[in-house]
Coordinates of C-alpha atoms in Angstrom, one line a residue:
M1 CA 0.0 0.0 0.3
L2 CA 1.3 3.4 -0.9
V3 CA 0.9 6.4 1.2
S4 CA 2.6 9.7 1.8
N5 CA 2.9 12.4 4.2
E6 CA 1.1 15.8 4.3
A7 CA 3.6 18.9 4.0
D8 CA 3.6 22.4 2.6
A9 CA 6.9 24.6 2.3
G10 CA 8.8 27.0 0.2
C11 CA 7.4 28.4 -2.6
L12 CA 3.9 26.3 -3.0
H13 CA 5.9 23.2 -2.7
C14 CA 4.1 20.5 -1.4
E15 CA 3.9 16.8 -1.1
G16 CA 0.1 16.7 -0.8
L17 CA -1.9 13.8 1.0
F18 CA -1.3 10.9 -1.5
A19 CA -4.2 7.8 -1.8
I20 CA -4.4 5.0 -3.9
N21 CA -6.7 5.6 -7.0
Q22 CA -6.3 9.6 -6.5
T23 CA -4.3 11.8 -8.7
P24 CA -2.9 14.5 -5.9
S25 CA -1.8 17.6 -7.2
C26 CA 1.3 19.8 -6.5
R27 CA 2.4 23.5 -7.5
M28 CA 6.0 24.8 -7.0
C29 CA 8.1 27.4 -8.4
S30 CA 10.7 26.8 -11.0
F31 CA 14.5 26.3 -10.1
L32 CA 13.4 25.2 -6.8
S33 CA 13.7 21.1 -5.6
E34 CA 10.6 19.2 -5.4
V35 CA 10.1 15.8 -3.2
L36 CA 7.3 13.6 -4.8
S37 CA 6.6 11.2 -2.1
C38 CA 5.8 7.7 -2.5
I39 CA 6.1 5.9 0.7
I40 CA 5.4 2.0 1.2
K41 CA 3.4 1.7 4.6
S42 CA 3.8 -2.1 4.8
T43 CA 5.0 -5.3 2.6
T44 CA 6.1 -8.8 3.0
T45 CA 8.0 -8.5 0.0
P46 CA 11.8 -7.7 1.0
N47 CA 12.8 -5.6 -1.9
P48 CA 9.8 -4.4 -3.6
R49 CA 10.7 -3.1 -7.4
I50 CA 10.2 0.7 -7.4
E51 CA 9.6 2.6 -10.9
W52 CA 9.0 6.3 -11.3
K53 CA 7.3 7.4 -15.1
K54 CA 6.4 10.7 -16.5
I55 CA 3.3 11.3 -18.2
R56 CA 3.1 14.5 -20.6
G57 CA 1.4 15.3 -23.6
G58 CA 0.1 11.6 -23.9
E59 CA 3.6 10.1 -23.6
T60 CA 4.9 8.4 -21.0
S61 CA 9.1 8.2 -20.2
Y62 CA 10.9 6.4 -17.4
V63 CA 12.4 8.4 -14.7
F64 CA 13.5 5.5 -12.7
F65 CA 13.9 2.3 -13.8
D66 CA 16.2 -0.8 -13.0
N67 CA 17.4 1.3 -10.2
K68 CA 18.8 4.3 -12.1
M69 CA 17.9 7.4 -13.1
Q70 CA 16.8 7.9 -16.7
G71 CA 17.1 10.4 -19.3
D72 CA 17.8 14.1 -18.3
F73 CA 17.0 13.0 -14.6
V74 CA 20.4 11.6 -14.5
T75 CA 22.0 14.6 -13.4
R76 CA 19.2 16.4 -11.5
A77 CA 17.2 13.9 -9.7
E78 CA 17.6 11.4 -7.0
I79 CA 15.5 8.8 -4.9
L80 CA 15.2 9.6 -1.5
S81 CA 14.3 7.0 1.5
R82 CA 14.4 4.4 -1.3
T83 CA 10.8 5.5 -2.9
S84 CA 10.5 9.4 -2.7
L85 CA 11.7 11.3 -6.0
V86 CA 13.6 14.6 -5.7
I87 CA 13.9 16.7 -8.7
K88 CA 16.4 19.6 -8.6
N89 CA 16.1 22.8 -10.2
T90 CA 12.7 22.2 -11.8
T91 CA 11.3 24.3 -15.1
R92 CA 8.3 24.3 -16.6
M93 CA 9.1 21.2 -19.1
D94 CA 8.8 19.4 -15.7
T95 CA 4.9 20.0 -15.6
A96 CA 3.7 16.5 -15.6
T97 CA 2.2 13.4 -14.0
Y98 CA 4.6 11.4 -12.2
R99 CA 3.5 7.7 -11.8
C100 CA 4.9 5.8 -8.8
E101 CA 4.7 2.0 -9.6
V102 CA 5.5 -0.7 -7.1
A103 CA 6.0 -4.5 -7.5
A104 CA 5.8 -6.6 -4.5
P105 CA 5.2 -10.3 -5.6
D106 CA 5.2 -11.6 -2.0
D107 CA 2.1 -9.7 -1.3
A108 CA -1.5 -9.9 -1.6
N109 CA -1.6 -6.8 -3.3
I110 CA 1.1 -7.4 -5.9
V111 CA 1.4 -4.0 -7.9
D112 CA 0.3 -0.7 -6.6
E113 CA 0.8 2.7 -8.1
I114 CA 0.1 6.6 -7.1
N115 CA -0.1 9.4 -9.7
I116 CA 1.1 13.0 -8.9
Q117 CA 0.2 15.9 -11.0
L118 CA 3.1 18.4 -10.8
T119 CA 2.8 22.0 -11.6
V120 CA 5.8 23.9 -12.1
Q121 CA 5.1 27.9 -11.9
V122 CA 7.3 30.4 -13.6
K123 CA 7.4 34.0 -12.3
P124 CA 6.2 36.4 -15.2
V125 CA 9.3 38.3 -17.1
T126 CA 9.0 42.4 -17.5
P127 CA 5.9 42.5 -20.0
R128 CA 6.5 44.5 -23.2
C129 CA 4.4 47.6 -23.2
R130 CA 3.5 49.9 -26.1
V131 CA 2.0 53.3 -25.3
P132 CA 1.0 56.0 -28.1
K133 CA 2.9 59.0 -27.4
A134 CA 0.3 61.4 -28.8
V135 CA -3.4 60.9 -29.8
P136 CA -5.7 63.9 -30.9
V137 CA -9.0 64.1 -28.8
G138 CA -11.7 62.0 -30.0
K139 CA -9.3 59.4 -32.0
T140 CA -8.9 55.8 -30.7
A141 CA -5.9 54.6 -28.8
T142 CA -4.9 51.1 -27.9
L143 CA -2.1 49.9 -25.3
H144 CA -0.7 46.8 -25.5
C145 CA 1.0 44.6 -22.8
H146 CA 2.4 41.2 -23.2
E147 CA 5.1 38.6 -21.9
N148 CA 5.3 34.9 -22.9
E149 CA 7.6 33.3 -19.9
G150 CA 5.2 33.1 -17.1
Y151 CA 3.5 29.8 -16.2
P152 CA 0.6 29.6 -15.8
E153 CA -0.4 32.6 -18.1
S154 CA -0.2 36.0 -17.1
T155 CA -3.0 38.5 -16.4
Y156 CA -2.7 42.0 -17.1
S157 CA -3.7 45.0 -15.2
W158 CA -2.9 49.0 -16.1
Y159 CA -2.2 51.7 -14.3
R160 CA -2.4 55.6 -14.9
N161 CA -0.4 58.0 -12.6
S162 CA 0.0 54.7 -10.4
E163 CA -3.9 54.4 -10.3
P164 CA -5.3 51.0 -11.0
L165 CA -7.9 50.9 -14.1
P166 CA -10.9 49.1 -13.9
T167 CA -11.8 46.9 -17.0
D168 CA -14.1 49.1 -17.8
S169 CA -14.6 52.9 -17.7
K170 CA -18.1 53.0 -17.2
S171 CA -17.7 50.7 -14.1
N172 CA -16.0 53.5 -12.1
P173 CA -17.9 56.9 -12.1
K174 CA -14.4 58.3 -11.5
F175 CA -13.6 57.5 -15.0
H176 CA -16.8 59.1 -16.7
N177 CA -15.1 61.2 -19.0
S178 CA -12.8 58.1 -20.4
S179 CA -14.1 55.3 -22.8
F180 CA -11.6 52.5 -22.5
I181 CA -11.8 48.8 -21.8
L182 CA -9.2 46.4 -20.4
N183 CA -8.7 42.9 -21.5
P184 CA -7.0 41.4 -18.6
G185 CA -5.9 38.1 -20.5
T186 CA -4.9 39.8 -23.5
G187 CA -3.1 42.8 -21.8
T188 CA -5.1 45.4 -24.6
L189 CA -6.3 48.6 -23.3
V190 CA -8.5 50.2 -25.9
F191 CA -10.0 53.8 -25.8
A192 CA -12.8 54.1 -28.0
A193 CA -12.3 57.9 -28.2
V194 CA -9.7 59.7 -26.1
H195 CA -10.5 62.6 -23.9
K196 CA -8.0 65.2 -22.4
S197 CA -8.2 63.6 -19.1
D198 CA -6.8 60.3 -20.6
T199 CA -3.3 62.3 -20.7
G200 CA -1.0 60.7 -18.4
R201 CA 1.7 57.9 -17.4
Y202 CA 1.0 54.4 -17.9
Y203 CA 2.4 51.4 -17.2
C204 CA 1.3 47.4 -16.8
I205 CA 1.9 44.7 -14.6
A206 CA 1.7 41.0 -15.5
T207 CA 0.9 38.6 -12.6
N208 CA 0.3 34.8 -11.8
D209 CA 0.6 32.7 -9.0
A210 CA 4.3 32.9 -8.9
G211 CA 4.6 36.4 -8.7
S212 CA 4.5 39.7 -11.0
A213 CA 6.5 42.0 -13.2
K214 CA 6.2 45.5 -14.1
C215 CA 7.0 47.4 -17.2
E216 CA 8.3 50.7 -16.9
E217 CA 6.0 54.0 -17.3
Q218 CA 5.0 55.5 -20.8
E219 CA 3.5 59.0 -21.4
M220 CA 0.6 59.3 -23.6
E221 CA -0.2 63.1 -24.6
I222 CA -3.9 64.1 -25.8
Y223 CA -4.1 67.0 -27.8
N224 CA -6.5 69.2 -29.6
L225 CA -6.8 69.3 -33.1
N226 CA -6.3 73.2 -34.7
I227 CA -8.8 72.8 -37.4
G228 CA -8.4 76.5 -38.3
G229 CA -4.8 76.1 -38.8
I230 CA -5.3 73.0 -40.8
V231 CA -7.5 74.8 -43.3
G232 CA -5.3 77.8 -43.1
G233 CA -2.2 75.9 -44.4
V234 CA -4.0 74.0 -46.9
L235 CA -5.2 77.5 -48.5
V236 CA -1.8 78.9 -48.3
V237 CA -0.3 75.9 -50.2
A238 CA -3.3 76.0 -52.5
V239 CA -2.5 79.5 -53.4
V240 CA 1.5 78.9 -53.9
L241 CA 0.4 76.0 -56.1
V242 CA -1.7 78.4 -58.3
L243 CA 1.0 81.1 -58.5
I244 CA 3.7 78.6 -59.5
T245 CA 1.2 77.8 -62.4
L246 CA 0.8 81.3 -63.5
G247 CA 4.4 81.9 -63.6
I248 CA 5.0 78.9 -65.8
C249 CA 2.5 79.8 -68.0
C250 CA 3.7 83.2 -68.4
A251 CA 7.2 82.1 -68.9
Y252 CA 6.1 79.9 -71.8
R253 CA 4.1 82.6 -73.6
R254 CA 7.3 85.0 -73.5
G255 CA 9.2 82.1 -75.0
Y256 CA 11.8 81.4 -72.1
F257 CA 11.4 77.9 -72.2
V258 CA 11.5 77.9 -76.0
N259 CA 14.8 75.9 -77.4
T260 CA 16.7 77.8 -79.9
K261 CA 19.7 75.0 -80.2
Q262 CA 19.0 72.8 -83.3
A263 CA 19.2 69.3 -83.0
G264 CA 21.8 68.7 -85.5
K265 CA 24.1 70.6 -88.0
S266 CA 22.0 72.1 -91.1
Y267 CA 23.6 72.6 -94.4
K268 CA 23.2 76.1 -96.1
T269 CA 23.9 76.9 -99.7
P270 CA 26.7 79.2 -100.0
A271 CA 25.2 83.1 -100.7
K272 CA 26.0 83.9 -104.3
P273 CA 28.2 86.4 -104.9
D274 CA 27.2 89.8 -106.6
G275 CA 27.3 89.6 -110.3
V276 CA 28.0 85.9 -110.8
N277 CA 25.6 83.9 -112.6
Y278 CA 25.7 80.3 -112.8
I279 CA 25.2 78.2 -116.0
Q280 CA 25.1 74.5 -116.3
T281 CA 26.5 72.8 -119.5
D282 CA 24.9 69.7 -120.9
D283 CA 27.8 67.6 -121.5
E284 CA 29.9 68.4 -118.4
G285 CA 26.7 68.1 -115.8
D286 CA 27.9 70.9 -113.8
F287 CA 28.1 74.7 -113.3
R288 CA 30.6 77.3 -114.5
H289 CA 30.4 81.0 -114.3
K290 CA 30.6 84.0 -116.2
S291 CA 30.8 87.4 -115.5
S292 CA 28.4 89.9 -116.4
F293 CA 28.8 93.7 -115.9
V294 CA 26.0 95.7 -115.9
I295 CA 27.0 99.4 -117.3

């Protein structure tokens, strides 16, 4: 028959109260040592066979078999008091169901076993926060916060000027000028339409059963749009474009953009000297000239 001692110590470290046909649950923080108790209460078999197995994701592997530690447990696990399993420097990959099997051929109950569910908790790391620096009044704004190292998964809370924000601004009269919704599971804080009062320094805290972590504060400024200035700027740009267009048209009309250079060399017939007549002969096919005098 298998039993164990009930104990609680350290960071959610536990051995639990084990009984046959039950699956006790054990939670602890990472990088600590965990003792999984498997104590034989009574047996008539001098040397019962002890085996430990790990069941994770539907796959079963040996932890302790043939009186030897197996796999990656060789360097970081040991058997205590002949039956109990000590796992050192635990990580989230050690989260699994561990089965202690005892075979006692000389006993009436030849085989017995206990399943122990071990959950290794990991404290969140500093979350990554994204806060827009400046948003115009009336526009939407989304703030993001996330970390992926903690186990179990973290939940998120947002703070403005060190004051916690509710999950919905409508649930608290103090935030009646705001229009935000916070999703604690994803860490997203969404403002449907920001107000001047939403200006402030924001930060997020990620929390799970193993601890919490906070990101640095970031400023978000809410500003008013200068509609008159925007319209005036557009008009100035339009006037400048019109003036430039008119100037180009006037320059074309006055010929400032006409290209006076010829694309290639042109051949000009030499000017005929005064008083010289050219006569073509039939047989020679060329020109000859004679002088004529006008008296």
